[in-house]
Amino acid sequence: MAESSAATQSPSISSSSSGAEPSALGGGGGGSPGACPALGAKSCGSSCADSFVSSSSSQPVSIFSTSQVRDLIFWRDVKKTGFVFGTTLIMLLSLAAFSVISVVSYLILALLSVTISFRVYKSVIQAVQKSEEGHPFKAYLDVDITLSSEAFHNYMNAAMVHVNRALKLIIRLFLVEDLVDSLKLAVSMWLMTYVGAVFNGITLLILAELLVFSVPIVYEKYKTQIDHYVGIARDQTKSIVEKIQAKLPGIAKKKAE
């Protein structure tokens, strides 16, 4: 009797479940849109969140995109670029005047002074007002900053591409695969000895930052005139290199072959 009653009830159950699926998928009836009929709203939300986290953690997320860097050096947002430019310039000037240990120590002390003062201030305000807002930095403490092993390997693989390319270039230059390229490196290093006698590393970094935040915006404004003179200089340099290559016997023989 129990088996026969279960058999008679099964068609109604299957028909009701098959009728509930289109309403849940279509968003009609009492079901919420996009809900999972088999798992329920709560378990569906957790499973969807888990699948999203697993899929997003498999791909490395770049901190700065190319468009963001371009907007930064071209002064698209004056406030943001001014903040980055001023902060890095002050840090480099501090490194030029003080040691690295002193600069890092002062920066950490300044940051701790701000965070500790704000933490104590919020605690006093909560005690006076008898409120329970919790930790003022709770939103930042709950942020997941862990790096998955797959993302780490992706970053390492991307870095190894550049490392292998640099090693290949170094071997090519020092073992004189192309005589002209090796001579260019020798002349460049000879000129850098004079630069090193006048400037140190921090001074060169300060000059590099000034050039990075000034040359692109100037080039964007006077692009036509700059391209004209750069083209003339490139043509003259190319003709000089061709004359040197023609006088070198090894290069001439290689081209003839």
C-alpha positions as YAML, in Angstrom:
chain: A
units: angstrom
residues:
- id: 1
  name: MET
  ca: [0.00, 0.00, 0.00]
- id: 2
  name: ALA
  ca: [2.80, 2.39, 0.84]
- id: 3
  name: GLU
  ca: [4.58, 1.65, -2.45]
- id: 4
  name: SER
  ca: [1.41, 2.15, -4.48]
- id: 5
  name: SER
  ca: [0.61, 5.45, -2.76]
- id: 6
  name: ALA
  ca: [4.17, 6.66, -3.36]
- id: 7
  name: ALA
  ca: [3.88, 5.65, -7.00]
- id: 8
  name: THR
  ca: [0.63, 7.54, -7.37]
- id: 9
  name: GLN
  ca: [2.09, 10.65, -5.78]
- id: 10
  name: SER
  ca: [5.29, 10.70, -7.85]
- id: 11
  name: PRO
  ca: [3.68, 12.10, -11.04]
- id: 12
  name: SER
  ca: [2.24, 15.05, -9.14]
- id: 13
  name: ILE
  ca: [5.60, 15.73, -7.50]
- id: 14
  name: SER
  ca: [7.47, 15.57, -10.77]
- id: 15
  name: SER
  ca: [4.92, 17.74, -12.50]
- id: 16
  name: SER
  ca: [5.04, 20.35, -9.73]
- id: 17
  name: SER
  ca: [8.85, 20.42, -9.74]
- id: 18
  name: SER
  ca: [8.95, 20.67, -13.54]
- id: 19
  name: GLY
  ca: [6.48, 23.50, -13.37]
- id: 20
  name: ALA
  ca: [8.50, 25.33, -10.72]
- id: 21
  name: GLU
  ca: [11.69, 25.30, -12.76]
- id: 22
  name: PRO
  ca: [10.51, 27.60, -15.58]
- id: 23
  name: SER
  ca: [9.10, 30.10, -13.08]
- id: 24
  name: ALA
  ca: [12.38, 30.17, -11.18]
- id: 25
  name: LEU
  ca: [14.43, 30.53, -14.33]
- id: 26
  name: GLY
  ca: [12.15, 33.07, -15.89]
- id: 27
  name: GLY
  ca: [11.81, 35.14, -12.74]
- id: 28
  name: GLY
  ca: [8.04, 34.75, -12.65]
- id: 29
  name: GLY
  ca: [5.83, 33.64, -9.78]
- id: 30
  name: GLY
  ca: [7.06, 33.85, -6.23]
- id: 31
  name: GLY
  ca: [10.66, 32.76, -6.95]
- id: 32
  name: SER
  ca: [13.51, 35.25, -7.07]
- id: 33
  name: PRO
  ca: [15.25, 35.81, -10.41]
- id: 34
  name: GLY
  ca: [18.22, 33.60, -11.00]
- id: 35
  name: ALA
  ca: [17.58, 31.40, -7.95]
- id: 36
  name: CYS
  ca: [18.62, 27.74, -7.98]
- id: 37
  name: PRO
  ca: [15.51, 25.52, -7.55]
- id: 38
  name: ALA
  ca: [17.43, 22.49, -6.35]
- id: 39
  name: LEU
  ca: [19.75, 24.16, -3.82]
- id: 40
  name: GLY
  ca: [17.62, 26.99, -2.50]
- id: 41
  name: ALA
  ca: [18.49, 30.67, -2.28]
- id: 42
  name: LYS
  ca: [21.05, 30.39, 0.54]
- id: 43
  name: SER
  ca: [23.00, 27.41, -0.76]
- id: 44
  name: CYS
  ca: [22.85, 28.77, -4.32]
- id: 45
  name: GLY
  ca: [24.31, 32.09, -3.19]
- id: 46
  name: SER
  ca: [27.16, 30.39, -1.34]
- id: 47
  name: SER
  ca: [27.92, 28.04, -4.25]
- id: 48
  name: CYS
  ca: [27.83, 30.89, -6.77]
- id: 49
  name: ALA
  ca: [30.11, 32.97, -4.55]
- id: 50
  name: ASP
  ca: [32.54, 30.06, -4.18]
- id: 51
  name: SER
  ca: [32.63, 29.50, -7.93]
- id: 52
  name: PHE
  ca: [33.20, 33.22, -8.53]
- id: 53
  name: VAL
  ca: [36.07, 33.35, -6.02]
- id: 54
  name: SER
  ca: [37.70, 30.25, -7.48]
- id: 55
  name: SER
  ca: [37.40, 31.53, -11.03]
- id: 56
  name: SER
  ca: [38.63, 35.02, -10.17]
- id: 57
  name: SER
  ca: [41.58, 33.77, -8.12]
- id: 58
  name: SER
  ca: [42.85, 31.71, -11.03]
- id: 59
  name: GLN
  ca: [43.66, 34.83, -13.03]
- id: 60
  name: PRO
  ca: [46.25, 37.39, -11.81]
- id: 61
  name: VAL
  ca: [44.86, 40.85, -11.28]
- id: 62
  name: SER
  ca: [47.15, 43.66, -12.35]
- id: 63
  name: ILE
  ca: [47.46, 46.51, -9.88]
- id: 64
  name: PHE
  ca: [47.89, 49.19, -12.54]
- id: 65
  name: SER
  ca: [46.64, 48.90, -16.09]
- id: 66
  name: THR
  ca: [48.30, 50.54, -19.07]
- id: 67
  name: SER
  ca: [45.49, 53.06, -19.43]
- id: 68
  name: GLN
  ca: [45.81, 54.07, -15.78]
- id: 69
  name: VAL
  ca: [49.56, 54.66, -16.12]
- id: 70
  name: ARG
  ca: [48.99, 56.60, -19.34]
- id: 71
  name: ASP
  ca: [46.36, 58.79, -17.69]
- id: 72
  name: LEU
  ca: [48.73, 59.35, -14.79]
- id: 73
  name: ILE
  ca: [51.72, 60.57, -16.80]
- id: 74
  name: PHE
  ca: [49.56, 62.59, -19.18]
- id: 75
  name: TRP
  ca: [47.96, 64.47, -16.26]
- id: 76
  name: ARG
  ca: [44.39, 63.45, -17.10]
- id: 77
  name: ASP
  ca: [43.49, 63.77, -13.41]
- id: 78
  name: VAL
  ca: [45.51, 66.68, -12.05]
- id: 79
  name: LYS
  ca: [44.85, 65.88, -8.38]
- id: 80
  name: LYS
  ca: [45.81, 62.21, -8.65]
- id: 81
  name: THR
  ca: [48.90, 62.89, -10.76]
- id: 82
  name: GLY
  ca: [49.95, 65.76, -8.50]
- id: 83
  name: PHE
  ca: [49.65, 63.52, -5.43]
- id: 84
  name: VAL
  ca: [51.71, 60.71, -6.98]
- id: 85
  name: PHE
  ca: [54.30, 63.09, -8.43]
- id: 86
  name: GLY
  ca: [54.66, 65.08, -5.19]
- id: 87
  name: THR
  ca: [54.86, 61.99, -2.97]
- id: 88
  name: THR
  ca: [57.49, 60.21, -5.04]
- id: 89
  name: LEU
  ca: [59.52, 63.39, -5.51]
- id: 90
  name: ILE
  ca: [59.55, 64.11, -1.77]
- id: 91
  name: MET
  ca: [60.60, 60.51, -1.10]
- id: 92
  name: LEU
  ca: [63.45, 60.71, -3.60]
- id: 93
  name: LEU
  ca: [64.63, 64.04, -2.22]
- id: 94
  name: SER
  ca: [64.54, 62.53, 1.27]
- id: 95
  name: LEU
  ca: [66.63, 59.59, 0.08]
- id: 96
  name: ALA
  ca: [69.12, 62.06, -1.41]
- id: 97
  name: ALA
  ca: [69.49, 63.84, 1.95]
- id: 98
  name: PHE
  ca: [69.15, 60.91, 4.40]
- id: 99
  name: SER
  ca: [69.88, 57.21, 4.45]
- id: 100
  name: VAL
  ca: [67.37, 54.61, 3.31]
- id: 101
  name: ILE
  ca: [66.95, 53.28, 6.86]
- id: 102
  name: SER
  ca: [66.13, 56.74, 8.21]
- id: 103
  name: VAL
  ca: [63.61, 57.49, 5.46]
- id: 104
  name: VAL
  ca: [61.82, 54.14, 5.85]
- id: 105
  name: SER
  ca: [61.77, 54.49, 9.65]
- id: 106
  name: TYR
  ca: [60.32, 58.00, 9.50]
- id: 107
  name: LEU
  ca: [57.67, 56.92, 7.00]
- id: 108
  name: ILE
  ca: [56.59, 54.00, 9.19]
- id: 109
  name: LEU
  ca: [56.50, 56.23, 12.28]
- id: 110
  name: ALA
  ca: [54.39, 58.82, 10.47]
- id: 111
  name: LEU
  ca: [51.94, 56.18, 9.25]
- id: 112
  name: LEU
  ca: [51.67, 54.60, 12.70]
- id: 113
  name: SER
  ca: [51.13, 58.01, 14.28]
- id: 114
  name: VAL
  ca: [48.17, 58.66, 12.00]
- id: 115
  name: THR
  ca: [46.55, 55.24, 12.41]
- id: 116
  name: ILE
  ca: [47.07, 55.02, 16.20]
- id: 117
  name: SER
  ca: [45.76, 58.56, 16.73]
- id: 118
  name: PHE
  ca: [42.68, 57.84, 14.64]
- id: 119
  name: ARG
  ca: [42.10, 54.54, 16.46]
- id: 120
  name: VAL
  ca: [42.30, 56.20, 19.90]
- id: 121
  name: TYR
  ca: [40.11, 59.10, 18.73]
- id: 122
  name: LYS
  ca: [37.36, 56.77, 17.50]
- id: 123
  name: SER
  ca: [37.54, 54.73, 20.71]
- id: 124
  name: VAL
  ca: [37.08, 57.87, 22.84]
- id: 125
  name: ILE
  ca: [34.16, 59.02, 20.68]
- id: 126
  name: GLN
  ca: [32.49, 55.62, 20.96]
- id: 127
  name: ALA
  ca: [32.97, 55.61, 24.74]
- id: 128
  name: VAL
  ca: [31.50, 59.11, 25.13]
- id: 129
  name: GLN
  ca: [28.57, 58.49, 22.81]
- id: 130
  name: LYS
  ca: [28.15, 54.92, 24.06]
- id: 131
  name: SER
  ca: [27.96, 53.61, 20.52]
- id: 132
  name: GLU
  ca: [29.22, 50.31, 19.20]
- id: 133
  name: GLU
  ca: [30.55, 51.09, 15.75]
- id: 134
  name: GLY
  ca: [33.39, 48.63, 16.15]
- id: 135
  name: HIS
  ca: [36.91, 48.89, 14.86]
- id: 136
  name: PRO
  ca: [37.37, 51.94, 12.56]
- id: 137
  name: PHE
  ca: [39.55, 49.94, 10.16]
- id: 138
  name: LYS
  ca: [37.36, 46.81, 10.14]
- id: 139
  name: ALA
  ca: [36.50, 47.21, 6.46]
- id: 140
  name: TYR
  ca: [40.20, 47.16, 5.58]
- id: 141
  name: LEU
  ca: [41.05, 44.37, 8.02]
- id: 142
  name: ASP
  ca: [38.43, 42.11, 6.41]
- id: 143
  name: VAL
  ca: [39.88, 42.57, 2.92]
- id: 144
  name: ASP
  ca: [41.35, 39.32, 1.58]
- id: 145
  name: ILE
  ca: [44.86, 40.07, 0.31]
- id: 146
  name: THR
  ca: [46.07, 36.49, 0.04]
- id: 147
  name: LEU
  ca: [47.76, 35.48, -3.19]
- id: 148
  name: SER
  ca: [46.85, 32.09, -4.56]
- id: 149
  name: SER
  ca: [49.55, 29.71, -5.74]
- id: 150
  name: GLU
  ca: [48.15, 29.73, -9.26]
- id: 151
  name: ALA
  ca: [48.24, 33.53, -9.44]
- id: 152
  name: PHE
  ca: [51.80, 33.48, -8.06]
- id: 153
  name: HIS
  ca: [52.89, 31.02, -10.74]
- id: 154
  name: ASN
  ca: [51.26, 33.17, -13.42]
- id: 155
  name: TYR
  ca: [53.19, 36.21, -12.22]
- id: 156
  name: MET
  ca: [56.42, 34.21, -12.12]
- id: 157
  name: ASN
  ca: [55.87, 32.89, -15.64]
- id: 158
  name: ALA
  ca: [55.29, 36.41, -16.93]
- id: 159
  name: ALA
  ca: [58.46, 37.59, -15.16]
- id: 160
  name: MET
  ca: [60.50, 34.67, -16.53]
- id: 161
  name: VAL
  ca: [59.66, 35.71, -20.08]
- id: 162
  name: HIS
  ca: [61.35, 39.08, -19.51]
- id: 163
  name: VAL
  ca: [64.26, 37.51, -17.62]
- id: 164
  name: ASN
  ca: [64.98, 35.04, -20.41]
- id: 165
  name: ARG
  ca: [64.77, 37.80, -23.00]
- id: 166
  name: ALA
  ca: [67.21, 39.94, -21.01]
- id: 167
  name: LEU
  ca: [69.65, 37.04, -20.59]
- id: 168
  name: LYS
  ca: [69.54, 36.32, -24.30]
- id: 169
  name: LEU
  ca: [70.23, 39.98, -25.07]
- id: 170
  name: ILE
  ca: [73.15, 40.09, -22.61]
- id: 171
  name: ILE
  ca: [74.75, 36.99, -24.11]
- id: 172
  name: ARG
  ca: [74.23, 38.39, -27.61]
- id: 173
  name: LEU
  ca: [75.92, 41.68, -26.75]
- id: 174
  name: PHE
  ca: [78.86, 40.38, -24.69]
- id: 175
  name: LEU
  ca: [79.68, 37.53, -27.06]
- id: 176
  name: VAL
  ca: [79.59, 39.99, -30.01]
- id: 177
  name: GLU
  ca: [77.00, 38.34, -32.18]
- id: 178
  name: ASP
  ca: [76.59, 41.70, -33.91]
- id: 179
  name: LEU
  ca: [79.70, 43.91, -33.81]
- id: 180
  name: VAL
  ca: [77.77, 47.16, -34.27]
- id: 181
  name: ASP
  ca: [75.40, 46.46, -31.37]
- id: 182
  name: SER
  ca: [78.32, 45.55, -29.09]
- id: 183
  name: LEU
  ca: [80.13, 48.75, -30.08]
- id: 184
  name: LYS
  ca: [76.97, 50.74, -29.32]
- id: 185
  name: LEU
  ca: [76.90, 49.21, -25.83]
- id: 186
  name: ALA
  ca: [80.59, 50.01, -25.30]
- id: 187
  name: VAL
  ca: [80.11, 53.64, -26.35]
- id: 188
  name: SER
  ca: [77.02, 53.97, -24.16]
- id: 189
  name: MET
  ca: [78.85, 52.59, -21.11]
- id: 190
  name: TRP
  ca: [81.80, 54.91, -21.81]
- id: 191
  name: LEU
  ca: [79.43, 57.89, -21.81]
- id: 192
  name: MET
  ca: [77.77, 56.62, -18.63]
- id: 193
  name: THR
  ca: [81.12, 56.81, -16.83]
- id: 194
  name: TYR
  ca: [81.02, 60.59, -17.31]
- id: 195
  name: VAL
  ca: [77.39, 60.69, -16.20]
- id: 196
  name: GLY
  ca: [78.26, 58.67, -13.08]
- id: 197
  name: ALA
  ca: [81.07, 61.09, -12.25]
- id: 198
  name: VAL
  ca: [78.56, 63.96, -12.13]
- id: 199
  name: PHE
  ca: [75.33, 62.34, -10.86]
- id: 200
  name: ASN
  ca: [74.59, 59.58, -8.39]
- id: 201
  name: GLY
  ca: [71.75, 57.05, -8.60]
- id: 202
  name: ILE
  ca: [69.21, 59.09, -6.61]
- id: 203
  name: THR
  ca: [69.86, 62.18, -8.73]
- id: 204
  name: LEU
  ca: [69.28, 60.16, -11.89]
- id: 205
  name: LEU
  ca: [66.01, 58.82, -10.45]
- id: 206
  name: ILE
  ca: [64.86, 62.37, -9.66]
- id: 207
  name: LEU
  ca: [65.71, 63.48, -13.20]
- id: 208
  name: ALA
  ca: [63.94, 60.41, -14.60]
- id: 209
  name: GLU
  ca: [60.79, 61.20, -12.65]
- id: 210
  name: LEU
  ca: [60.83, 64.82, -13.82]
- id: 211
  name: LEU
  ca: [61.18, 63.61, -17.41]
- id: 212
  name: VAL
  ca: [58.42, 61.00, -17.06]
- id: 213
  name: PHE
  ca: [55.92, 63.54, -15.76]
- id: 214
  name: SER
  ca: [56.92, 66.36, -18.14]
- id: 215
  name: VAL
  ca: [58.05, 64.92, -21.50]
- id: 216
  name: PRO
  ca: [54.79, 63.08, -22.41]
- id: 217
  name: ILE
  ca: [52.58, 66.10, -21.87]
- id: 218
  name: VAL
  ca: [55.02, 68.33, -23.80]
- id: 219
  name: TYR
  ca: [55.18, 65.79, -26.64]
- id: 220
  name: GLU
  ca: [51.40, 65.57, -26.78]
- id: 221
  name: LYS
  ca: [51.20, 69.35, -27.12]
- id: 222
  name: TYR
  ca: [53.99, 69.79, -29.71]
- id: 223
  name: LYS
  ca: [53.82, 66.41, -31.43]
- id: 224
  name: THR
  ca: [54.11, 67.64, -35.02]
- id: 225
  name: GLN
  ca: [57.23, 69.74, -34.50]
- id: 226
  name: ILE
  ca: [58.95, 67.09, -32.38]
- id: 227
  name: ASP
  ca: [58.25, 64.30, -34.90]
- id: 228
  name: HIS
  ca: [59.72, 66.44, -37.66]
- id: 229
  name: TYR
  ca: [63.06, 67.00, -35.90]
- id: 230
  name: VAL
  ca: [63.21, 63.43, -34.59]
- id: 231
  name: GLY
  ca: [62.75, 62.14, -38.15]
- id: 232
  name: ILE
  ca: [65.66, 64.29, -39.36]
- id: 233
  name: ALA
  ca: [67.90, 63.05, -36.52]
- id: 234
  name: ARG
  ca: [66.89, 59.43, -37.19]
- id: 235
  name: ASP
  ca: [67.73, 59.71, -40.90]
- id: 236
  name: GLN
  ca: [71.14, 61.20, -40.18]
- id: 237
  name: THR
  ca: [71.91, 58.54, -37.56]
- id: 238
  name: LYS
  ca: [70.84, 55.78, -39.94]
- id: 239
  name: SER
  ca: [73.10, 57.12, -42.70]
- id: 240
  name: ILE
  ca: [76.08, 57.31, -40.32]
- id: 241
  name: VAL
  ca: [75.53, 53.74, -39.13]
- id: 242
  name: GLU
  ca: [75.28, 52.50, -42.72]
- id: 243
  name: LYS
  ca: [78.59, 54.20, -43.56]
- id: 244
  name: ILE
  ca: [80.28, 52.59, -40.54]
- id: 245
  name: GLN
  ca: [78.86, 49.18, -41.43]
- id: 246
  name: ALA
  ca: [80.08, 49.54, -45.01]
- id: 247
  name: LYS
  ca: [83.66, 50.22, -43.82]
- id: 248
  name: LEU
  ca: [83.75, 47.25, -41.44]
- id: 249
  name: PRO
  ca: [84.91, 44.14, -43.37]
- id: 250
  name: GLY
  ca: [83.06, 41.61, -41.25]
- id: 251
  name: ILE
  ca: [79.72, 43.39, -41.60]
- id: 252
  name: ALA
  ca: [80.16, 43.93, -45.36]
- id: 253
  name: LYS
  ca: [80.98, 40.27, -45.91]
- id: 254
  name: LYS
  ca: [78.01, 39.19, -43.82]
- id: 255
  name: LYS
  ca: [75.66, 41.38, -45.87]
- id: 256
  name: ALA
  ca: [77.12, 40.09, -49.14]
- id: 257
  name: GLU
  ca: [76.38, 36.51, -48.10]
...
